[in-house]
Short mmCIF file of C-alpha atoms and ligand atoms in Angstrom, two decimals:
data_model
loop_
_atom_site.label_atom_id
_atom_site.label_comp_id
_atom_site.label_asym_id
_atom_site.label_seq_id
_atom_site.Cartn_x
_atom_site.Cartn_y
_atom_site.Cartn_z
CA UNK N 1303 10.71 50.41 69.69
CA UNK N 1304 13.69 49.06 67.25
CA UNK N 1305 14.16 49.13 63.79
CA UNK N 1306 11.97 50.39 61.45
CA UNK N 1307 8.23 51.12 62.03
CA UNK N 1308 6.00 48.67 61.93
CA UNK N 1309 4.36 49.03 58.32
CA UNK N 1310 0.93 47.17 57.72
CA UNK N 1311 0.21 47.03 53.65
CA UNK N 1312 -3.45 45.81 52.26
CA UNK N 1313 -4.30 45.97 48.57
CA UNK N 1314 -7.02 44.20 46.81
CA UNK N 1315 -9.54 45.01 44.55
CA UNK N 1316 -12.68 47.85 45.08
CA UNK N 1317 -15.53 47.36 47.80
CA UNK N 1318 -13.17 44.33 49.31
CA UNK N 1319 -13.89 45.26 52.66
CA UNK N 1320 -9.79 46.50 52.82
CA UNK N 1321 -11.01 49.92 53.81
CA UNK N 1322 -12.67 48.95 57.24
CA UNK N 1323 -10.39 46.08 57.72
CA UNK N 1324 -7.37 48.78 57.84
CA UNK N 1325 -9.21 50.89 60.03
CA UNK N 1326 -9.73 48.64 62.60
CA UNK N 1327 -6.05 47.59 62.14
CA UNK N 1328 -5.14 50.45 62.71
CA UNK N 1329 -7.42 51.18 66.30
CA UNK N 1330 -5.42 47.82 66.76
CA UNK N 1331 -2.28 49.03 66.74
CA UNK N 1332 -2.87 52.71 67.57
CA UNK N 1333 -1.34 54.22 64.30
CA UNK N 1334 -2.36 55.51 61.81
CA UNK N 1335 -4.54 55.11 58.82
CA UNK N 1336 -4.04 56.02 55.46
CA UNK N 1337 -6.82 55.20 52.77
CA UNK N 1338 -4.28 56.02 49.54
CA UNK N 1339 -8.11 55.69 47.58
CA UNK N 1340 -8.50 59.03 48.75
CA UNK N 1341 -5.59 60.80 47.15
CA UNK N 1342 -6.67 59.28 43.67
CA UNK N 1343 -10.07 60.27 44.10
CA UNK N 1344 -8.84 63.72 45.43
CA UNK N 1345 -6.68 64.13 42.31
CA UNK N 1346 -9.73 63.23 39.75
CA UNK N 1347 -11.79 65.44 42.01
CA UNK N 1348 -10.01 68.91 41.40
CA UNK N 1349 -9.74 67.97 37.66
CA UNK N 1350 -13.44 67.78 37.52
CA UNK N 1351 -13.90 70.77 39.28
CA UNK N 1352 -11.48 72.99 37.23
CA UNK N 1353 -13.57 71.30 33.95
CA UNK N 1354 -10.36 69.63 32.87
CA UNK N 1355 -10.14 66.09 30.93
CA UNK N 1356 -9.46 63.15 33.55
CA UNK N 1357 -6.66 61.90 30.96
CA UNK N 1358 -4.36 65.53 31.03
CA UNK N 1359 -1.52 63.99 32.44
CA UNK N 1360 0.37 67.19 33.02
CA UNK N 1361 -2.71 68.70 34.70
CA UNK N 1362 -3.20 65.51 36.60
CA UNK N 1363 0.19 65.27 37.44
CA UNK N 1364 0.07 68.82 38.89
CA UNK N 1365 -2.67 68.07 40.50
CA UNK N 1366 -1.47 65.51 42.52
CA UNK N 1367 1.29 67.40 43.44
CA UNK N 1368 -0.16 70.22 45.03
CA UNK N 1369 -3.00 68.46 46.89
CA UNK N 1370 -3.65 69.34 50.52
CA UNK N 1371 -5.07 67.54 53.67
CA UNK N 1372 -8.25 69.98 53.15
CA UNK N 1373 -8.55 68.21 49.74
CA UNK N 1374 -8.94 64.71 51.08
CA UNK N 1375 -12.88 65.06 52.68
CA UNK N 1376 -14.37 62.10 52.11
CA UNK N 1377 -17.75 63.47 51.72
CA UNK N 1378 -16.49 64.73 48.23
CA UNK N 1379 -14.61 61.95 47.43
CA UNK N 1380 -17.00 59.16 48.50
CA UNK N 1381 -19.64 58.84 45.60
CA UNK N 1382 -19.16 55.71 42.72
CA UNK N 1383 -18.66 57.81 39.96
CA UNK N 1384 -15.48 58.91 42.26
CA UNK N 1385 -14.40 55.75 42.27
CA UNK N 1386 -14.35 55.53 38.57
CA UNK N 1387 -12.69 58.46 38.04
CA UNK N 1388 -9.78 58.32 40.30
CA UNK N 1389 -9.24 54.75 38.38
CA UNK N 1390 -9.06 57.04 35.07
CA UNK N 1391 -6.58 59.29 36.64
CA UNK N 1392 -4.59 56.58 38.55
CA UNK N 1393 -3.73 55.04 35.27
CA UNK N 1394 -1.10 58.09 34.83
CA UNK N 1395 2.41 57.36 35.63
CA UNK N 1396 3.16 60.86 36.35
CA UNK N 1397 0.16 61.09 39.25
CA UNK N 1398 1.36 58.00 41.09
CA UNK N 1399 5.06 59.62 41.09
CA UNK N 1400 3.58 63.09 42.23
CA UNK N 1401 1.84 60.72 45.21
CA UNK N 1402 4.65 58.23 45.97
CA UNK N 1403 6.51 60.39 48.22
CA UNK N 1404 3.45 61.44 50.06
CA UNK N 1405 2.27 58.17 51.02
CA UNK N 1406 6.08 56.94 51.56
CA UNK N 1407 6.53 59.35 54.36
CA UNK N 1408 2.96 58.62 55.80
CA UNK N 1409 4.93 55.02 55.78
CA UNK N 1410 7.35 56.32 57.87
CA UNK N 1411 6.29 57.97 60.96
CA UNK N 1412 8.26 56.29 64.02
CA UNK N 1413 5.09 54.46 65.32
CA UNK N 1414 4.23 52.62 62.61
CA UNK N 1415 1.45 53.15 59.65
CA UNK N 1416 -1.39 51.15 58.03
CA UNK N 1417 -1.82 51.94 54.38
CA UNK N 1418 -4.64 50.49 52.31
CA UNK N 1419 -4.73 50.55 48.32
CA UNK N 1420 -3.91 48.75 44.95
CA UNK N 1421 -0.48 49.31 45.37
CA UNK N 1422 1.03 49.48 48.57
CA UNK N 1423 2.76 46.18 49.29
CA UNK N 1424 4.08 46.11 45.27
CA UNK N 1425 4.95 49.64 44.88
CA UNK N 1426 4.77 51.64 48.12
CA UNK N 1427 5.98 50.00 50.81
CA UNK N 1428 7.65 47.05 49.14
CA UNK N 1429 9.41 46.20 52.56
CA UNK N 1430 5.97 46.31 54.83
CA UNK N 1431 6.08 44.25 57.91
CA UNK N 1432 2.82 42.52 56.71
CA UNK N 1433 1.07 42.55 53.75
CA UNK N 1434 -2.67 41.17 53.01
CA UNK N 1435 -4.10 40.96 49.93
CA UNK N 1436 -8.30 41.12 50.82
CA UNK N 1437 -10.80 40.15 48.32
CA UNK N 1438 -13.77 38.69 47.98
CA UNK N 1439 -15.92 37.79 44.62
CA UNK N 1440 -17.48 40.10 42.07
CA UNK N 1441 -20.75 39.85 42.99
CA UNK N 1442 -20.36 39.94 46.41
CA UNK N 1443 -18.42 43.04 46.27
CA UNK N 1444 -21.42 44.53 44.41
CA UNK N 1445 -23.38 43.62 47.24
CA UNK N 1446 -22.13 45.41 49.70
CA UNK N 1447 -20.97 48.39 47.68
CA UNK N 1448 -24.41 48.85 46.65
CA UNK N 1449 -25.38 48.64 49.84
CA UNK N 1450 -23.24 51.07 50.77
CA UNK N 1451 -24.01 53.83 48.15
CA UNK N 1452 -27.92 53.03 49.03
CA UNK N 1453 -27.86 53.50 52.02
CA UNK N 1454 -26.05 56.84 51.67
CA UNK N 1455 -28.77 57.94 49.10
CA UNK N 1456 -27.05 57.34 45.55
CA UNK N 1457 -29.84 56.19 43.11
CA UNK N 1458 -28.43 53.26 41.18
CA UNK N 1459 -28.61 49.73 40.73
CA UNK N 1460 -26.93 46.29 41.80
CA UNK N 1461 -26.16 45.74 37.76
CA UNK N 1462 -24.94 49.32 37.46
CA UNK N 1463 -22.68 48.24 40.92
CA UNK N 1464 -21.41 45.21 39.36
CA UNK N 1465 -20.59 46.43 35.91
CA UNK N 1466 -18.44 49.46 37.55
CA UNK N 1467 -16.73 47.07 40.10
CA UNK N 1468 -15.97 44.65 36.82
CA UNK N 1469 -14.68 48.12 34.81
CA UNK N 1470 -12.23 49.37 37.40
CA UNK N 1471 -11.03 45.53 38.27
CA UNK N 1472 -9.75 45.08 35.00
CA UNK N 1473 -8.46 48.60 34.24
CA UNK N 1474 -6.62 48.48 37.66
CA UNK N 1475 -5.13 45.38 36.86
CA UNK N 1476 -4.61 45.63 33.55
CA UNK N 1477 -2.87 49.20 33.56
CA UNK N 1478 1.34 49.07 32.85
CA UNK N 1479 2.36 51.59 36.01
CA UNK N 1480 1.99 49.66 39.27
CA UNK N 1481 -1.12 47.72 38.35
CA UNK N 1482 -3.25 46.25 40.93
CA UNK N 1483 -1.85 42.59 42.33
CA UNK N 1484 -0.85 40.81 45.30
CA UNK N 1485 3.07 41.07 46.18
CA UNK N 1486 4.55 38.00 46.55
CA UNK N 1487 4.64 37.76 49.99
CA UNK N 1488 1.26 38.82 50.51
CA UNK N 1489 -1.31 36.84 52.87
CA UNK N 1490 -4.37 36.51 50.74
CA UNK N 1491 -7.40 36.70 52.72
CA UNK N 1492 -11.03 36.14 50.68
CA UNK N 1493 -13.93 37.43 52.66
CA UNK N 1494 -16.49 36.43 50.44
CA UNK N 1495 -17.99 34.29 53.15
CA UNK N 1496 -16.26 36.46 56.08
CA UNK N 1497 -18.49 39.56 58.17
CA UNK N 1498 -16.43 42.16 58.66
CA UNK N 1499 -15.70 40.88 62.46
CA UNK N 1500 -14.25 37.53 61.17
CA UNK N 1501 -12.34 39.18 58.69
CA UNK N 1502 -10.73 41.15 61.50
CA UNK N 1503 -9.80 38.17 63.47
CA UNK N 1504 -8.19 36.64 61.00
CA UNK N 1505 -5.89 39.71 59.85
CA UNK N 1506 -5.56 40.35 63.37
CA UNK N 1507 -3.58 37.48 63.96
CA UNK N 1508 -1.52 37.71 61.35
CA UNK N 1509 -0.63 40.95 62.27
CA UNK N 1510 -0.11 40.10 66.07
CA UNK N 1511 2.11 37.23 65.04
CA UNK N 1512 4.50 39.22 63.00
CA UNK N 1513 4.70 41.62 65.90
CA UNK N 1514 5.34 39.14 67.83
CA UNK N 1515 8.32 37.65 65.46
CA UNK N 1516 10.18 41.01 65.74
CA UNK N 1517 13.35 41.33 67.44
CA UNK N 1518 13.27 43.83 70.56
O1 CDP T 2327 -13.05 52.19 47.90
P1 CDP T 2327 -12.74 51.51 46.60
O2 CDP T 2327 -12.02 50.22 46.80
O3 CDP T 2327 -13.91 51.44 45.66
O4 CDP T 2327 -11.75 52.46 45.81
P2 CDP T 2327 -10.52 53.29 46.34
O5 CDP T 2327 -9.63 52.43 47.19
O6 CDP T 2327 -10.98 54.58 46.93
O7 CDP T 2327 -9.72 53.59 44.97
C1 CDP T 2327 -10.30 54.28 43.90
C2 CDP T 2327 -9.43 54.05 42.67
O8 CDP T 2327 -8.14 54.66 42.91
C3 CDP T 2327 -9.11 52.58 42.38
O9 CDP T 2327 -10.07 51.97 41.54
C4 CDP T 2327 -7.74 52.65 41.73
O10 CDP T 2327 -7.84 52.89 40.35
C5 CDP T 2327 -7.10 53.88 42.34
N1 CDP T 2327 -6.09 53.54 43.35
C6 CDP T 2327 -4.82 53.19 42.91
O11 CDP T 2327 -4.58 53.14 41.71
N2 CDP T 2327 -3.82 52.95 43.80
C7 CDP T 2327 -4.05 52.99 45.11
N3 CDP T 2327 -3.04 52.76 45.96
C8 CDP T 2327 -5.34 53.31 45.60
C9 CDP T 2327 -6.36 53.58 44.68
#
């Protein structure tokens, strides 16, 4: 291998379908995964559980700093009021410095990394081999999240869905530290009328074609 590792960076908004796409990238390549999601929700998690307000910077800050891979379960981290709470806590500058470094040397293991977020090819990992921006509309997002939290047992509605996925979107993007967008060299890729499988395909070939462009 030459140069540096092969970096694979996908943002986009929540219940995009970035998540599995990166996953399978990732099985793709045989590197890793990082779901950055998960250090958010990890971060909003202990504040909750220590009874402390999700807008304590300092506490949130510290938080973040002293979080550990047995912090990072999913099964905590997973349910939609999560998801609204790491957005609460994600807003703070001081968190996402306390989880830059973190994700920058997940960025930089020798074989390569794919990192999925809001952030990652603006902020993170500005210099990413590829970069894909995934989304897909409102309402189908809500589809498929609700699906999602159904099917795992959460009792709430397609409205309630759509409302939070409409919350975070704009608090995410509206927010001054390193707000949700695409970078400007990002591949935008809509999946609103993709399955997951043709969604693959398509970031698959991107992917395999800027492999392919590298020298060495
Ligand atoms: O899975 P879903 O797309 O619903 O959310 P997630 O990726 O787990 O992220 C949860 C929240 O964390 C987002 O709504 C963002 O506010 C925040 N986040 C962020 O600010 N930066 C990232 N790189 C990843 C997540």
């Amino acid at each position: 291998m030459t140069g540096r590792p092969f970096v694979v960076a996908i943002d986009g908004p929540a219940a995009s379908g970035k998540g599995t796409l990166a996953r399978r990238l990732a099985d793709h390549l045989g590197c890793p995964h990082l779901d950055t999601g998960l250090l958010y929700r990890a971060v909003a998690r202990t504040m909750l559980d220590q009874g402390l307000e999700l807008t304590d910077a300092r506490a949130a800050a510290a938080a973040a700093a002293s979080l550990s891979p047995d912090d990072l379960d999913p099964s905590r981290l997973r349910g939609g009021d999560m998801g609204e709470a790491a957005s609460v806590v994600s807003v703070l500058e001081p968190v996402r410095d306390a989880l830059l470094a973190f994700q920058r040397r997940f960025a930089a293991q020798p074989g390569g990394a794919v990192l999925d977020g809001r952030d990652i090819g603006t902020v993170v990992c500005p210099d990413a081999a590829v970069k894909l921006y995934v989304t897909a509309s409102p309402e189908e997002r809500a589809r498929r999240r609700f699906r999602e939290v159904a099917a795992a047992g959460e009792r709430t509605s397609y409205e309630a869905v759509l409302d939070d996925i409409r919350r975070r979107d704009e608090r995410d993007a509206g927010r001054a530290a390193a707000p949700m967008r695409a970078a400007p060299d990002a591949r935008h890729l809509d999946t609103t009328e993709l399955d997951a499988e043709a969604a693959f395909s398509a970031a698959r070939d991107l992917v395999d074609a800027a492999r392919a462009r590298r020298p060495g």
